[in-house]
Amino acid sequence: MIRYIFKRLIVMIPTLLCITFLVQLFLAITPGDPARLMAGNEATEEEIEAMREEMGLNDPILVRYWNYLSNVLKGDFGKSFRTKNAVMDEIGKRFPYTLFLVFCSMALAVLIGVPTGIYASTHQYSWKDNLSILLSLFFVSMPSFWFALLAIQFFGVKLKLVPVAGVDTWRGWILPCVTNALVYAASIARQMRSNMLEVIRQDYISTARAKGQRERIVLYDHALPNAIIPIIMTVGGIFGLAIGGSMVTETIFGIPGIGSYTISALTARDYPVIQTSVLFLSTLHCLVLLLTDIAFAIVDPRIRGQYSGK
């Protein structure tokens, strides 16, 4: 297992290098001049050119990429073009908001998705099962930003039950967490239903029923432990995606997290913020996937045996 973890950590290095280079490349070919935006409309061409030189925008893309990597290895992630504040300091202030949003959304998604999937599998082909499938398809297919805007309009504007923006109080977290959770819960519910249907058709489940055990014991003591193992991979994958996918939710609901910070940097062409935010979120995503694999190996002895043999 230790060897496997070490290999995964080594593989992360070229992955992150490719990501940072692609970000640098896209920033170079994307229309827009950060120096002109920073200087303002009344700045002269000489002033703009001097600012470009100061910001390093006149250097070739490989030189800019090398300079960024060199500074990162020294622990210097750059300063924002707009605020002149250290980017990592800003990310450190905003990360708790993003982490809290993702954790609450995922916890709620698991609490909704797993019981829904179990219930649908035990009522296969009934109207309850069909309804759960229909709702799952609806939430999976629905754009999260569209549902968020509908929730704001109905619960925030019309009913005035919750704030439409900001997280100054606990009520401000309700809409963003719920809108995220419903989308994630739909995927978890579909996976849980499929797993349970596969497991309850196994021979050992038929044997348990033939011995006269109660259906509740058969489902929750025999079927559920095996059916829920693949859900760990599903939840881990969704968790990693949710970290990056929080951008839209944070922007819509006015949450001062990393996602909204990155979106505002994109509109302002704030290159150091964009590069470091993407690097930070990508690293988190890779670490979450690694932790998911480790958790999967812990609960499944077969996988643990494969890892120990590597």
PDB file of N, CA, C and O in Angstrom, residues 211-247:
ATOM      1  N   LYS A 211     -32.902 -19.368   4.510  1.00  0.00           N
ATOM      2  CA  LYS A 211     -32.737 -19.737   5.916  1.00  0.00           C
ATOM      3  C   LYS A 211     -33.797 -19.104   6.806  1.00  0.00           C
ATOM      4  O   LYS A 211     -33.832 -19.375   8.018  1.00  0.00           O
ATOM      5  N   GLY A 212     -34.635 -18.286   6.210  1.00  0.00           N
ATOM      6  CA  GLY A 212     -35.723 -17.693   6.973  1.00  0.00           C
ATOM      7  C   GLY A 212     -35.382 -16.390   7.665  1.00  0.00           C
ATOM      8  O   GLY A 212     -36.145 -15.935   8.528  1.00  0.00           O
ATOM      9  N   GLN A 213     -34.258 -15.765   7.297  1.00  0.00           N
ATOM     10  CA  GLN A 213     -33.916 -14.495   7.922  1.00  0.00           C
ATOM     11  C   GLN A 213     -34.865 -13.401   7.455  1.00  0.00           C
ATOM     12  O   GLN A 213     -35.345 -13.405   6.314  1.00  0.00           O
ATOM     13  N   ARG A 214     -35.086 -12.455   8.332  1.00  0.00           N
ATOM     14  CA  ARG A 214     -35.981 -11.363   7.997  1.00  0.00           C
ATOM     15  C   ARG A 214     -35.397 -10.523   6.870  1.00  0.00           C
ATOM     16  O   ARG A 214     -34.182 -10.387   6.741  1.00  0.00           O
ATOM     17  N   GLU A 215     -36.284  -9.933   6.066  1.00  0.00           N
ATOM     18  CA  GLU A 215     -35.849  -9.171   4.896  1.00  0.00           C
ATOM     19  C   GLU A 215     -34.972  -7.985   5.288  1.00  0.00           C
ATOM     20  O   GLU A 215     -34.024  -7.647   4.580  1.00  0.00           O
ATOM     21  N   ARG A 216     -35.282  -7.358   6.408  1.00  0.00           N
ATOM     22  CA  ARG A 216     -34.467  -6.223   6.860  1.00  0.00           C
ATOM     23  C   ARG A 216     -33.025  -6.655   7.144  1.00  0.00           C
ATOM     24  O   ARG A 216     -32.079  -5.953   6.800  1.00  0.00           O
ATOM     25  N   ILE A 217     -32.872  -7.835   7.781  1.00  0.00           N
ATOM     26  CA  ILE A 217     -31.535  -8.339   8.070  1.00  0.00           C
ATOM     27  C   ILE A 217     -30.806  -8.705   6.784  1.00  0.00           C
ATOM     28  O   ILE A 217     -29.609  -8.433   6.616  1.00  0.00           O
ATOM     29  N   VAL A 218     -31.543  -9.307   5.845  1.00  0.00           N
ATOM     30  CA  VAL A 218     -30.936  -9.678   4.563  1.00  0.00           C
ATOM     31  C   VAL A 218     -30.418  -8.446   3.833  1.00  0.00           C
ATOM     32  O   VAL A 218     -29.304  -8.426   3.295  1.00  0.00           O
ATOM     33  N   LEU A 219     -31.220  -7.388   3.837  1.00  0.00           N
ATOM     34  CA  LEU A 219     -30.852  -6.173   3.100  1.00  0.00           C
ATOM     35  C   LEU A 219     -29.713  -5.420   3.764  1.00  0.00           C
ATOM     36  O   LEU A 219     -28.732  -5.052   3.118  1.00  0.00           O
ATOM     37  N   TYR A 220     -29.853  -5.184   5.077  1.00  0.00           N
ATOM     38  CA  TYR A 220     -28.923  -4.269   5.737  1.00  0.00           C
ATOM     39  C   TYR A 220     -27.699  -4.960   6.329  1.00  0.00           C
ATOM     40  O   TYR A 220     -26.677  -4.309   6.542  1.00  0.00           O
ATOM     41  N   ASP A 221     -27.787  -6.263   6.598  1.00  0.00           N
ATOM     42  CA  ASP A 221     -26.628  -6.964   7.152  1.00  0.00           C
ATOM     43  C   ASP A 221     -25.829  -7.709   6.084  1.00  0.00           C
ATOM     44  O   ASP A 221     -24.619  -7.904   6.250  1.00  0.00           O
ATOM     45  N   HIS A 222     -26.494  -8.132   5.004  1.00  0.00           N
ATOM     46  CA  HIS A 222     -25.817  -8.924   3.975  1.00  0.00           C
ATOM     47  C   HIS A 222     -25.618  -8.151   2.673  1.00  0.00           C
ATOM     48  O   HIS A 222     -24.518  -8.145   2.120  1.00  0.00           O
ATOM     49  N   ALA A 223     -26.673  -7.527   2.189  1.00  0.00           N
ATOM     50  CA  ALA A 223     -26.579  -6.873   0.877  1.00  0.00           C
ATOM     51  C   ALA A 223     -25.910  -5.500   0.945  1.00  0.00           C
ATOM     52  O   ALA A 223     -25.035  -5.180   0.138  1.00  0.00           O
ATOM     53  N   LEU A 224     -26.303  -4.675   1.902  1.00  0.00           N
ATOM     54  CA  LEU A 224     -25.825  -3.288   1.952  1.00  0.00           C
ATOM     55  C   LEU A 224     -24.307  -3.167   2.078  1.00  0.00           C
ATOM     56  O   LEU A 224     -23.710  -2.344   1.360  1.00  0.00           O
ATOM     57  N   PRO A 225     -23.637  -3.928   2.965  1.00  0.00           N
ATOM     58  CA  PRO A 225     -22.177  -3.755   3.076  1.00  0.00           C
ATOM     59  C   PRO A 225     -21.434  -3.965   1.765  1.00  0.00           C
ATOM     60  O   PRO A 225     -20.428  -3.306   1.491  1.00  0.00           O
ATOM     61  N   ASN A 226     -21.914  -4.890   0.922  1.00  0.00           N
ATOM     62  CA  ASN A 226     -21.257  -5.128  -0.361  1.00  0.00           C
ATOM     63  C   ASN A 226     -21.708  -4.128  -1.425  1.00  0.00           C
ATOM     64  O   ASN A 226     -20.923  -3.761  -2.306  1.00  0.00           O
ATOM     65  N   ALA A 227     -22.950  -3.690  -1.345  1.00  0.00           N
ATOM     66  CA  ALA A 227     -23.455  -2.759  -2.349  1.00  0.00           C
ATOM     67  C   ALA A 227     -22.908  -1.357  -2.170  1.00  0.00           C
ATOM     68  O   ALA A 227     -22.813  -0.590  -3.134  1.00  0.00           O
ATOM     69  N   ILE A 228     -22.547  -1.018  -0.949  1.00  0.00           N
ATOM     70  CA  ILE A 228     -22.133   0.361  -0.682  1.00  0.00           C
ATOM     71  C   ILE A 228     -20.652   0.590  -0.975  1.00  0.00           C
ATOM     72  O   ILE A 228     -20.208   1.749  -1.056  1.00  0.00           O
ATOM     73  N   ILE A 229     -19.878  -0.477  -1.172  1.00  0.00           N
ATOM     74  CA  ILE A 229     -18.444  -0.316  -1.433  1.00  0.00           C
ATOM     75  C   ILE A 229     -18.188   0.518  -2.692  1.00  0.00           C
ATOM     76  O   ILE A 229     -17.381   1.458  -2.672  1.00  0.00           O
ATOM     77  N   PRO A 230     -18.837   0.222  -3.837  1.00  0.00           N
ATOM     78  CA  PRO A 230     -18.586   1.058  -5.021  1.00  0.00           C
ATOM     79  C   PRO A 230     -19.023   2.511  -4.839  1.00  0.00           C
ATOM     80  O   PRO A 230     -18.543   3.398  -5.562  1.00  0.00           O
ATOM     81  N   ILE A 231     -19.917   2.773  -3.893  1.00  0.00           N
ATOM     82  CA  ILE A 231     -20.366   4.142  -3.658  1.00  0.00           C
ATOM     83  C   ILE A 231     -19.203   5.005  -3.157  1.00  0.00           C
ATOM     84  O   ILE A 231     -19.189   6.225  -3.377  1.00  0.00           O
ATOM     85  N   ILE A 232     -18.237   4.373  -2.510  1.00  0.00           N
ATOM     86  CA  ILE A 232     -17.073   5.126  -2.046  1.00  0.00           C
ATOM     87  C   ILE A 232     -16.365   5.770  -3.230  1.00  0.00           C
ATOM     88  O   ILE A 232     -15.968   6.945  -3.187  1.00  0.00           O
ATOM     89  N   MET A 233     -16.202   5.016  -4.323  1.00  0.00           N
ATOM     90  CA  MET A 233     -15.575   5.570  -5.515  1.00  0.00           C
ATOM     91  C   MET A 233     -16.433   6.664  -6.127  1.00  0.00           C
ATOM     92  O   MET A 233     -15.924   7.702  -6.583  1.00  0.00           O
ATOM     93  N   THR A 234     -17.750   6.446  -6.135  1.00  0.00           N
ATOM     94  CA  THR A 234     -18.653   7.453  -6.689  1.00  0.00           C
ATOM     95  C   THR A 234     -18.582   8.748  -5.892  1.00  0.00           C
ATOM     96  O   THR A 234     -18.454   9.842  -6.459  1.00  0.00           O
ATOM     97  N   VAL A 235     -18.654   8.627  -4.579  1.00  0.00           N
ATOM     98  CA  VAL A 235     -18.611   9.813  -3.718  1.00  0.00           C
ATOM     99  C   VAL A 235     -17.265  10.519  -3.840  1.00  0.00           C
ATOM    100  O   VAL A 235     -17.193  11.750  -3.903  1.00  0.00           O
ATOM    101  N   GLY A 236     -16.179   9.740  -3.888  1.00  0.00           N
ATOM    102  CA  GLY A 236     -14.861  10.344  -4.029  1.00  0.00           C
ATOM    103  C   GLY A 236     -14.706  11.109  -5.326  1.00  0.00           C
ATOM    104  O   GLY A 236     -14.162  12.217  -5.347  1.00  0.00           O
ATOM    105  N   GLY A 237     -15.197  10.512  -6.419  1.00  0.00           N
ATOM    106  CA  GLY A 237     -15.125  11.202  -7.705  1.00  0.00           C
ATOM    107  C   GLY A 237     -15.961  12.472  -7.723  1.00  0.00           C
ATOM    108  O   GLY A 237     -15.527  13.520  -8.231  1.00  0.00           O
ATOM    109  N   ILE A 238     -17.173  12.391  -7.160  1.00  0.00           N
ATOM    110  CA  ILE A 238     -18.036  13.574  -7.111  1.00  0.00           C
ATOM    111  C   ILE A 238     -17.429  14.636  -6.201  1.00  0.00           C
ATOM    112  O   ILE A 238     -17.503  15.840  -6.509  1.00  0.00           O
ATOM    113  N   PHE A 239     -16.825  14.214  -5.103  1.00  0.00           N
ATOM    114  CA  PHE A 239     -16.213  15.163  -4.175  1.00  0.00           C
ATOM    115  C   PHE A 239     -15.108  15.955  -4.869  1.00  0.00           C
ATOM    116  O   PHE A 239     -14.994  17.172  -4.713  1.00  0.00           O
ATOM    117  N   GLY A 240     -14.282  15.240  -5.644  1.00  0.00           N
ATOM    118  CA  GLY A 240     -13.224  15.929  -6.367  1.00  0.00           C
ATOM    119  C   GLY A 240     -13.767  16.914  -7.381  1.00  0.00           C
ATOM    120  O   GLY A 240     -13.270  18.034  -7.516  1.00  0.00           O
ATOM    121  N   LEU A 241     -14.806  16.514  -8.101  1.00  0.00           N
ATOM    122  CA  LEU A 241     -15.420  17.413  -9.072  1.00  0.00           C
ATOM    123  C   LEU A 241     -16.118  18.583  -8.393  1.00  0.00           C
ATOM    124  O   LEU A 241     -16.145  19.700  -8.917  1.00  0.00           O
ATOM    125  N   ALA A 242     -16.680  18.322  -7.211  1.00  0.00           N
ATOM    126  CA  ALA A 242     -17.406  19.384  -6.505  1.00  0.00           C
ATOM    127  C   ALA A 242     -16.487  20.511  -6.066  1.00  0.00           C
ATOM    128  O   ALA A 242     -16.908  21.666  -5.970  1.00  0.00           O
ATOM    129  N   ILE A 243     -15.217  20.190  -5.800  1.00  0.00           N
ATOM    130  CA  ILE A 243     -14.265  21.229  -5.395  1.00  0.00           C
ATOM    131  C   ILE A 243     -14.094  22.253  -6.512  1.00  0.00           C
ATOM    132  O   ILE A 243     -14.124  23.470  -6.289  1.00  0.00           O
ATOM    133  N   GLY A 244     -13.926  21.754  -7.741  1.00  0.00           N
ATOM    134  CA  GLY A 244     -13.813  22.673  -8.867  1.00  0.00           C
ATOM    135  C   GLY A 244     -15.151  23.217  -9.315  1.00  0.00           C
ATOM    136  O   GLY A 244     -15.240  24.362  -9.769  1.00  0.00           O
ATOM    137  N   GLY A 245     -16.204  22.409  -9.166  1.00  0.00           N
ATOM    138  CA  GLY A 245     -17.523  22.840  -9.602  1.00  0.00           C
ATOM    139  C   GLY A 245     -18.177  23.861  -8.701  1.00  0.00           C
ATOM    140  O   GLY A 245     -19.267  24.369  -9.006  1.00  0.00           O
ATOM    141  N   SER A 246     -17.537  24.163  -7.569  1.00  0.00           N
ATOM    142  CA  SER A 246     -18.100  25.160  -6.657  1.00  0.00           C
ATOM    143  C   SER A 246     -18.030  26.572  -7.219  1.00  0.00           C
ATOM    144  O   SER A 246     -18.612  27.493  -6.642  1.00  0.00           O
ATOM    145  N   MET A 247     -17.308  26.761  -8.324  1.00  0.00           N
ATOM    146  CA  MET A 247     -17.159  28.104  -8.892  1.00  0.00           C
ATOM    147  C   MET A 247     -18.512  28.739  -9.202  1.00  0.00           C
ATOM    148  O   MET A 247     -18.770  29.889  -8.853  1.00  0.00           O
TER     149      MET A 247
END
